[in-house]
Amino acid sequence: MPAVSVIMPVFNTIEHIEFALDSLFVSTLEDFELICVDDGSEDGSKELLERAAGSDDRVHLIETPRPRSGPGLARNLGLRVAQGDFIAYLDSDDSLAPEMLKELLSAATSCGAEVAIGPIEKFIIEPGDLRNQDCGYRRILKHLDGQPFQVGELGKSVLDLRFAVWNKIYRRDFLLKHSILFPEGVFYEDLYFTYRCLFEAETLVYANSAPYFNRKERIGATTFGQSSRTFDIISQLNATEKYLANNWPESEVTNYFPVMKFRKLCSHFHKVSTAQVFEYFAALRESAAVVDMKKLTSELSDRNQVRMQHCLTMNWLEFATWSLWDSENRREIVSRRGANRQDEVRRLRSRLEKEVRAREFAEKQLTHCSERPWRFALRKSARTLKQRNAFARVLIGLGVTVTRIVRRVLQFRIVGIG
């Protein structure tokens, strides 16, 4: 029986899958099995995994019953056949530091923890190309390095940790005892799973050493670009909030969860598909109203406080337009740390009011092309407005010129008659 079963869902990641496999094969922990769950790949990923399974007895390949079932079902299938004492999850476009599994296993066994946690480092092309991208784990948990703890000791700061399943290992018996499975048929399934594990575990431990490397901005990934999958974050946030309210009603995390919910919905707003943006904005506004009602506004950053006020006072199109401009000006705003926030807000609101006519063009665009991203519609409407304004200025200039010429001609005629 292996010490760790690594479960890896796979769907069309042929460009990166060898990178993930190589990082596991050079692991300092050799006592593991890799369960690859193919979800109907069409780019050669399945064939590559078949070759890997044929050359290494530790690699096993299974398939989902139907293509594109999603990572939740794939991970649950992997758990059913896993034989290891501990379970780890690896995404097929990510990688592990060589020492990660061994150090997490050592930390978990030394104190009997059900869940061992490690740091995360994000990257785009290769590990190390980004800085300050640890998703909060080192900042919040560093002082607990190697010490057993419970999630209640973290208080509301646990909400600042990225809800990720792959920087942890879990006792298999713990997952089976509490029937902790991934929601199936949805995305952002790791949110609900993460919070259940953290709150059900009697003992947690953090090892501040070898990280998990998470790839950013891969085309086709759940978190990349506008997609209908983004809408699933609403159901997963609601399910997590309900779980906390039913099982931990008095905890600090439950009380402050609406703040985290609003932050997450805000940060994913630009990824929502056109067809779902109206419903998504309604959920965003509802979460903002809850934060306001519970008087938790002070728990938000200055920028999110501005977002909340705009969300409560603007319609979705105004908010979308403002959000685009806010994103474009964010670097400038952040760099001017000494500037007055209210002045910046007034500047952005003034810019919004000057371009108010752009919304009318955007609405017309959206009615004719519902499948096109609303961001494109807004940008196109803004460009259209600028072009029409420029054309109008040209016409006005020509009109003024013609008027002057006519006046001169008339003056000469009058002088000639006189």
Coordinates of C-alpha atoms in Angstrom, one line a residue:
M1 CA 0.0 0.0 0.0
P2 CA 1.6 3.3 -1.1
A3 CA 2.0 6.2 1.4
V4 CA 0.4 8.8 -0.9
S5 CA -2.1 8.5 -3.8
V6 CA -1.8 11.4 -6.2
I7 CA -5.0 12.0 -8.1
M8 CA -4.6 14.0 -11.4
P9 CA -7.7 14.9 -13.5
V10 CA -6.7 15.4 -17.2
F11 CA -8.5 17.1 -20.1
N12 CA -6.6 18.4 -23.1
T13 CA -3.4 19.5 -21.5
I14 CA -0.9 17.8 -23.8
E15 CA 1.4 20.9 -23.8
H16 CA 1.9 20.7 -20.0
I17 CA 1.2 17.2 -18.8
E18 CA 4.8 16.0 -19.2
F19 CA 5.9 18.9 -17.1
A20 CA 3.5 17.7 -14.3
L21 CA 4.6 14.1 -14.6
D22 CA 8.3 14.9 -14.5
S23 CA 7.9 16.9 -11.4
L24 CA 6.3 13.9 -9.7
F25 CA 8.7 11.4 -10.9
V26 CA 11.7 13.3 -9.4
S27 CA 9.9 13.6 -6.1
T28 CA 12.0 12.6 -3.1
L29 CA 9.1 10.5 -2.0
E30 CA 9.1 7.4 -4.1
D31 CA 6.4 5.5 -2.2
F32 CA 3.4 6.9 -4.2
E33 CA 0.9 6.0 -6.8
L34 CA -0.4 8.3 -9.5
I35 CA -4.0 7.9 -10.5
C36 CA -4.7 9.8 -13.8
V37 CA -8.4 10.3 -14.6
D38 CA -8.9 11.2 -18.3
D39 CA -12.1 13.2 -18.9
G40 CA -12.3 12.7 -22.6
S41 CA -9.1 14.3 -23.9
E42 CA -8.9 14.8 -27.6
D43 CA -5.4 16.2 -28.0
G44 CA -3.3 13.1 -27.3
S45 CA -3.2 13.5 -23.5
K46 CA -4.8 10.0 -23.0
E47 CA -2.2 8.3 -25.3
L48 CA 0.6 10.0 -23.4
L49 CA -0.8 8.7 -20.1
E50 CA -1.1 5.2 -21.5
R51 CA 2.6 5.2 -22.4
A52 CA 3.4 6.5 -18.9
A53 CA 1.3 3.8 -17.2
G54 CA 3.0 1.2 -19.4
S55 CA 6.5 2.3 -18.3
D56 CA 5.9 2.8 -14.6
D57 CA 3.8 0.5 -12.4
R58 CA 3.0 3.4 -10.0
V59 CA 0.9 5.1 -12.8
H60 CA -2.7 4.1 -13.3
L61 CA -5.1 5.4 -15.9
I62 CA -8.9 5.4 -15.5
E63 CA -11.5 7.3 -17.5
T64 CA -14.7 9.2 -16.6
P65 CA -17.9 7.5 -17.8
R66 CA -18.7 10.4 -20.1
P67 CA -16.4 13.1 -21.6
R68 CA -16.1 16.5 -20.0
S69 CA -17.7 15.5 -16.7
G70 CA -15.6 18.0 -14.9
P71 CA -12.8 17.9 -12.3
G72 CA -15.2 17.1 -9.4
L73 CA -16.3 13.7 -10.8
A74 CA -12.7 12.9 -12.0
R75 CA -11.3 13.5 -8.5
N76 CA -14.1 11.5 -6.8
L77 CA -13.4 8.6 -9.2
G78 CA -9.7 8.7 -8.3
L79 CA -10.5 8.6 -4.6
R80 CA -12.6 5.5 -5.0
V81 CA -9.7 3.5 -6.4
A82 CA -6.9 5.1 -4.3
Q83 CA -5.0 2.8 -2.0
G84 CA -2.7 5.3 -0.3
D85 CA -2.8 6.3 3.4
F86 CA -2.9 9.9 2.2
I87 CA -4.5 11.6 -0.8
A88 CA -2.9 14.4 -2.8
Y89 CA -4.3 16.3 -5.9
L90 CA -2.2 17.5 -8.8
D91 CA -3.6 19.5 -11.8
S92 CA -2.2 18.4 -15.1
D93 CA -0.8 21.8 -16.0
D94 CA 0.9 22.4 -12.6
S95 CA 3.9 20.9 -10.9
L96 CA 5.3 19.9 -7.5
A97 CA 8.5 20.8 -5.8
P98 CA 10.6 17.6 -5.4
E99 CA 10.4 17.7 -1.6
M100 CA 6.8 18.7 -1.3
L101 CA 5.1 15.3 -0.8
K102 CA 7.8 14.0 1.6
E103 CA 7.8 17.1 3.8
L104 CA 4.0 17.2 4.0
L105 CA 3.8 13.5 4.8
S106 CA 6.5 13.9 7.5
A107 CA 4.6 16.9 9.0
A108 CA 1.3 15.0 9.0
T109 CA 2.6 11.8 10.5
S110 CA 4.6 13.5 13.2
C111 CA 1.6 15.1 14.8
G112 CA -1.3 12.9 13.5
A113 CA -2.8 15.6 11.4
E114 CA -5.7 14.8 9.1
V115 CA -4.6 17.6 6.7
A116 CA -1.1 18.9 6.0
I117 CA -0.8 22.2 4.2
G118 CA 2.1 23.6 2.1
P119 CA 2.7 27.0 0.4
I120 CA 1.8 27.9 -3.2
E121 CA 3.8 29.7 -5.8
K122 CA 2.1 30.8 -9.0
F123 CA 3.8 31.0 -12.3
I124 CA 3.0 31.6 -16.0
I125 CA 5.7 29.9 -18.1
E126 CA 8.0 28.3 -15.5
P127 CA 8.3 28.3 -11.7
G128 CA 9.9 31.4 -10.3
D129 CA 8.8 33.8 -13.0
L130 CA 6.4 35.5 -10.6
R131 CA 7.0 37.1 -7.2
N132 CA 4.8 37.6 -4.2
Q133 CA 2.2 35.0 -5.4
D134 CA 1.9 32.7 -2.4
C135 CA -1.9 33.1 -2.1
G136 CA -1.6 34.0 1.5
Y137 CA -0.3 30.7 2.9
R138 CA 3.1 31.8 3.9
R139 CA 1.9 35.2 5.2
I140 CA -0.8 33.7 7.4
L141 CA 0.6 30.3 8.4
K142 CA 4.3 30.9 8.6
H143 CA 4.3 31.3 12.4
L144 CA 2.7 27.9 12.7
D145 CA 5.4 26.0 10.8
G146 CA 5.4 22.4 11.9
Q147 CA 3.0 23.0 14.8
P148 CA -0.4 21.3 14.9
F149 CA -3.4 23.7 15.0
Q150 CA -7.1 23.9 14.4
V151 CA -8.8 26.2 11.9
G152 CA -10.5 28.1 14.7
E153 CA -7.1 29.5 15.8
L154 CA -6.8 31.3 12.5
G155 CA -10.0 33.3 12.9
K156 CA -11.3 35.3 10.0
S157 CA -7.8 35.2 8.4
V158 CA -8.6 31.8 7.0
L159 CA -10.8 33.6 4.5
D160 CA -7.7 35.2 3.0
L161 CA -6.2 31.8 2.0
R162 CA -6.7 30.7 -1.6
F163 CA -9.3 27.8 -1.6
A164 CA -7.0 25.3 -3.2
V165 CA -6.9 21.5 -2.9
W166 CA -3.6 20.8 -4.5
N167 CA -1.2 22.3 -1.9
K168 CA -2.4 19.8 0.8
I169 CA -2.4 16.1 1.6
Y170 CA -5.4 14.4 3.3
R171 CA -5.7 11.2 5.3
R172 CA -7.9 8.9 3.1
D173 CA -9.7 7.5 6.1
F174 CA -10.6 11.1 7.2
L175 CA -12.1 11.9 3.8
L176 CA -14.1 8.6 3.8
K177 CA -15.2 8.9 7.4
H178 CA -16.7 12.4 6.8
S179 CA -17.9 11.6 3.2
I180 CA -16.0 14.6 1.9
L181 CA -16.3 14.6 -1.8
F182 CA -16.2 17.2 -4.6
P183 CA -19.4 18.6 -6.0
E184 CA -19.9 17.1 -9.4
G185 CA -21.0 18.8 -12.6
V186 CA -19.8 22.3 -11.5
F187 CA -16.6 24.3 -11.5
Y188 CA -15.0 26.0 -8.5
E189 CA -15.7 22.7 -6.8
D190 CA -12.5 23.1 -4.7
L191 CA -14.1 25.9 -2.7
Y192 CA -16.6 23.8 -0.9
F193 CA -14.2 20.9 -0.5
T194 CA -11.5 23.0 1.0
Y195 CA -13.6 24.5 3.7
R196 CA -15.2 21.2 4.6
C197 CA -11.7 19.7 5.1
L198 CA -10.4 22.6 7.1
F199 CA -13.4 22.6 9.5
E200 CA -13.9 18.9 9.8
A201 CA -10.3 18.2 10.6
E202 CA -9.4 17.9 14.3
T203 CA -5.7 18.6 13.6
L204 CA -4.1 20.6 10.8
V205 CA -0.4 21.2 10.2
Y206 CA 1.5 23.6 8.0
A207 CA 5.0 22.9 6.5
N208 CA 6.6 26.2 5.3
S209 CA 9.0 24.7 2.8
A210 CA 8.6 23.1 -0.6
P211 CA 5.8 24.7 -2.6
Y212 CA 3.1 23.6 -5.0
F213 CA 3.6 25.4 -8.4
N214 CA 0.3 26.6 -9.8
R215 CA 0.1 27.8 -13.4
K216 CA -1.7 31.1 -14.2
E217 CA -3.4 32.2 -17.4
R218 CA -3.5 28.9 -19.3
I219 CA -6.1 29.1 -22.1
G220 CA -8.8 26.6 -21.4
A221 CA -8.3 26.7 -17.6
T222 CA -11.3 27.3 -15.4
T223 CA -10.0 30.6 -14.3
F224 CA -9.0 31.9 -17.7
G225 CA -11.1 34.4 -19.7
Q226 CA -14.8 34.9 -19.9
S227 CA -16.8 31.7 -19.6
S228 CA -20.2 30.3 -18.5
R229 CA -18.2 28.3 -15.9
T230 CA -17.6 31.4 -13.9
F231 CA -21.3 31.4 -12.8
D232 CA -20.7 28.3 -10.8
I233 CA -18.8 30.2 -8.2
I234 CA -22.1 31.6 -6.9
S235 CA -23.5 28.1 -6.1
Q236 CA -20.3 27.0 -4.5
L237 CA -20.1 30.1 -2.3
N238 CA -23.7 29.7 -1.3
A239 CA -23.1 26.0 -0.5
T240 CA -20.1 26.8 1.6
E241 CA -21.9 29.6 3.4
K242 CA -24.8 27.3 4.2
Y243 CA -22.4 24.6 5.5
L244 CA -20.7 27.1 7.8
A245 CA -24.0 28.5 9.0
N246 CA -25.4 25.1 9.8
N247 CA -22.4 23.6 11.5
W248 CA -20.4 26.5 12.8
P249 CA -23.0 29.3 13.3
E250 CA -21.0 31.2 16.0
S251 CA -17.6 31.0 14.4
E252 CA -15.8 34.2 13.3
V253 CA -15.4 32.7 9.8
T254 CA -19.2 32.3 9.4
N255 CA -19.8 35.9 10.6
Y256 CA -17.2 37.3 8.2
F257 CA -17.9 35.0 5.3
P258 CA -20.1 37.6 3.4
V259 CA -17.0 39.8 3.1
M260 CA -15.1 37.0 1.4
K261 CA -18.1 36.2 -0.8
F262 CA -18.4 39.8 -2.0
R263 CA -14.6 39.9 -2.7
K264 CA -14.7 36.7 -4.7
L265 CA -17.7 37.7 -6.7
C266 CA -16.1 41.1 -7.5
S267 CA -12.8 39.6 -8.6
H268 CA -14.6 37.2 -11.0
F269 CA -17.1 39.7 -12.4
H270 CA -15.0 40.4 -15.5
K271 CA -15.0 36.7 -16.4
V272 CA -18.8 36.3 -16.6
S273 CA -20.3 35.4 -19.9
T274 CA -22.7 37.9 -21.5
A275 CA -25.7 35.6 -21.1
Q276 CA -25.2 35.4 -17.4
V277 CA -24.0 38.8 -16.4
F278 CA -27.4 40.1 -15.4
E279 CA -28.0 37.2 -12.9
Y280 CA -24.4 37.4 -11.7
F281 CA -24.7 41.2 -11.0
A282 CA -27.9 40.5 -9.0
A283 CA -26.0 38.0 -6.8
L284 CA -23.1 40.5 -6.5
R285 CA -25.5 43.3 -5.4
E286 CA -27.2 41.0 -3.0
S287 CA -23.9 40.1 -1.3
A288 CA -23.0 43.8 -1.2
A289 CA -26.3 44.5 0.6
V290 CA -25.5 41.7 3.2
V291 CA -22.1 43.2 3.9
D292 CA -23.7 46.7 4.3
M293 CA -26.5 45.4 6.5
K294 CA -24.1 43.5 8.8
K295 CA -21.9 46.6 9.0
L296 CA -18.8 44.8 7.8
T297 CA -17.8 47.4 5.3
S298 CA -14.7 48.3 7.3
E299 CA -13.4 44.7 6.7
L300 CA -13.1 45.5 3.0
S301 CA -10.1 47.2 1.4
D302 CA -10.6 50.8 0.2
R303 CA -10.9 49.6 -3.3
N304 CA -13.6 47.0 -2.5
Q305 CA -15.5 49.6 -0.4
V306 CA -15.7 51.8 -3.5
R307 CA -16.8 48.7 -5.5
M308 CA -19.5 48.0 -2.9
Q309 CA -20.9 51.5 -3.0
H310 CA -21.0 51.5 -6.8
C311 CA -22.5 48.0 -6.9
L312 CA -25.4 49.3 -4.7
T313 CA -26.0 52.5 -6.6
M314 CA -25.3 51.7 -10.2
N315 CA -27.0 49.4 -12.7
W316 CA -25.0 46.5 -14.1
L317 CA -23.9 48.4 -17.2
E318 CA -22.7 51.4 -15.3
F319 CA -20.9 49.1 -12.9
A320 CA -19.3 47.1 -15.7
T321 CA -18.1 50.3 -17.4
W322 CA -16.7 51.7 -14.2
S323 CA -15.0 48.3 -13.4
L324 CA -13.2 48.4 -16.8
W325 CA -12.0 51.9 -16.2
D326 CA -11.1 51.1 -12.6
S327 CA -9.0 48.1 -13.8
E328 CA -7.2 50.2 -16.4
N329 CA -6.4 52.8 -13.8
R330 CA -5.6 50.4 -10.9
R331 CA -1.8 50.6 -11.4
E332 CA -1.9 54.3 -11.4
I333 CA -4.1 54.4 -8.3
V334 CA -1.9 51.9 -6.4
S335 CA 1.3 53.8 -7.3
R336 CA -0.2 57.1 -5.9
R337 CA -0.5 55.7 -2.4
G338 CA -0.6 59.1 -0.8
A339 CA -3.5 60.4 -2.9
N340 CA -6.9 60.9 -1.5
R341 CA -9.2 57.9 -2.4
Q342 CA -12.2 60.1 -2.6
D343 CA -10.5 62.3 -5.2
E344 CA -9.8 59.2 -7.3
V345 CA -13.3 58.0 -7.0
R346 CA -14.7 61.4 -8.1
R347 CA -12.3 61.4 -11.0
L348 CA -13.5 58.0 -12.2
R349 CA -17.2 59.0 -11.6
S350 CA -16.6 62.1 -13.6
R351 CA -15.2 60.1 -16.4
L352 CA -18.2 57.8 -16.2
E353 CA -20.6 60.7 -16.5
K354 CA -18.8 62.1 -19.5
E355 CA -19.1 58.8 -21.3
V356 CA -22.6 58.0 -20.2
R357 CA -23.8 57.9 -23.9
A358 CA -21.5 54.8 -24.4
R359 CA -24.0 52.8 -22.4
E360 CA -26.7 53.4 -24.9
F361 CA -24.5 52.0 -27.7
A362 CA -23.5 49.1 -25.5
E363 CA -27.1 48.1 -25.0
K364 CA -27.7 48.1 -28.7
Q365 CA -24.7 46.0 -29.2
L366 CA -25.7 43.5 -26.6
T367 CA -29.2 43.0 -28.0
H368 CA -27.8 42.0 -31.4
C369 CA -24.9 39.9 -30.3
S370 CA -25.7 38.1 -27.0
E371 CA -22.9 35.6 -27.6
R372 CA -20.2 38.2 -27.8
P373 CA -18.5 39.2 -24.5
W374 CA -20.0 42.2 -22.9
R375 CA -16.5 43.7 -22.4
F376 CA -16.1 43.6 -26.2
A377 CA -19.4 45.3 -26.6
L378 CA -18.5 48.1 -24.2
R379 CA -15.2 48.7 -25.7
K380 CA -16.7 48.7 -29.2
S381 CA -19.4 51.1 -28.2
A382 CA -16.8 53.4 -26.7
R383 CA -14.8 53.3 -29.9
T384 CA -17.9 53.9 -32.0
L385 CA -18.8 56.9 -29.8
K386 CA -15.3 58.3 -30.2
Q387 CA -15.4 57.8 -34.0
R388 CA -18.8 59.4 -34.3
N389 CA -17.7 62.3 -32.1
A390 CA -14.6 62.7 -34.3
F391 CA -16.7 62.6 -37.5
A392 CA -19.1 65.2 -35.9
R393 CA -16.1 67.5 -35.2
V394 CA -15.0 67.2 -38.8
L395 CA -18.5 68.0 -40.0
I396 CA -18.7 71.0 -37.7
G397 CA -15.3 72.2 -38.8
L398 CA -16.3 72.0 -42.4
G399 CA -19.6 73.7 -41.7
V400 CA -17.8 76.6 -39.9
T401 CA -15.4 76.9 -42.9
V402 CA -18.2 76.9 -45.4
T403 CA -20.1 79.5 -43.4
R404 CA -17.1 81.8 -43.3
I405 CA -16.6 81.5 -47.0
V406 CA -20.3 82.2 -47.7
R407 CA -20.1 85.3 -45.4
R408 CA -17.0 86.5 -47.3
V409 CA -18.7 86.1 -50.6
L410 CA -21.8 87.9 -49.4
Q411 CA -19.7 90.7 -48.0
F412 CA -17.9 91.1 -51.4
R413 CA -21.2 91.2 -53.2
I414 CA -22.7 93.8 -50.9
V415 CA -19.6 95.9 -51.3
G416 CA -19.8 95.5 -55.1
I417 CA -23.4 96.5 -55.2
G418 CA -22.7 99.6 -53.0

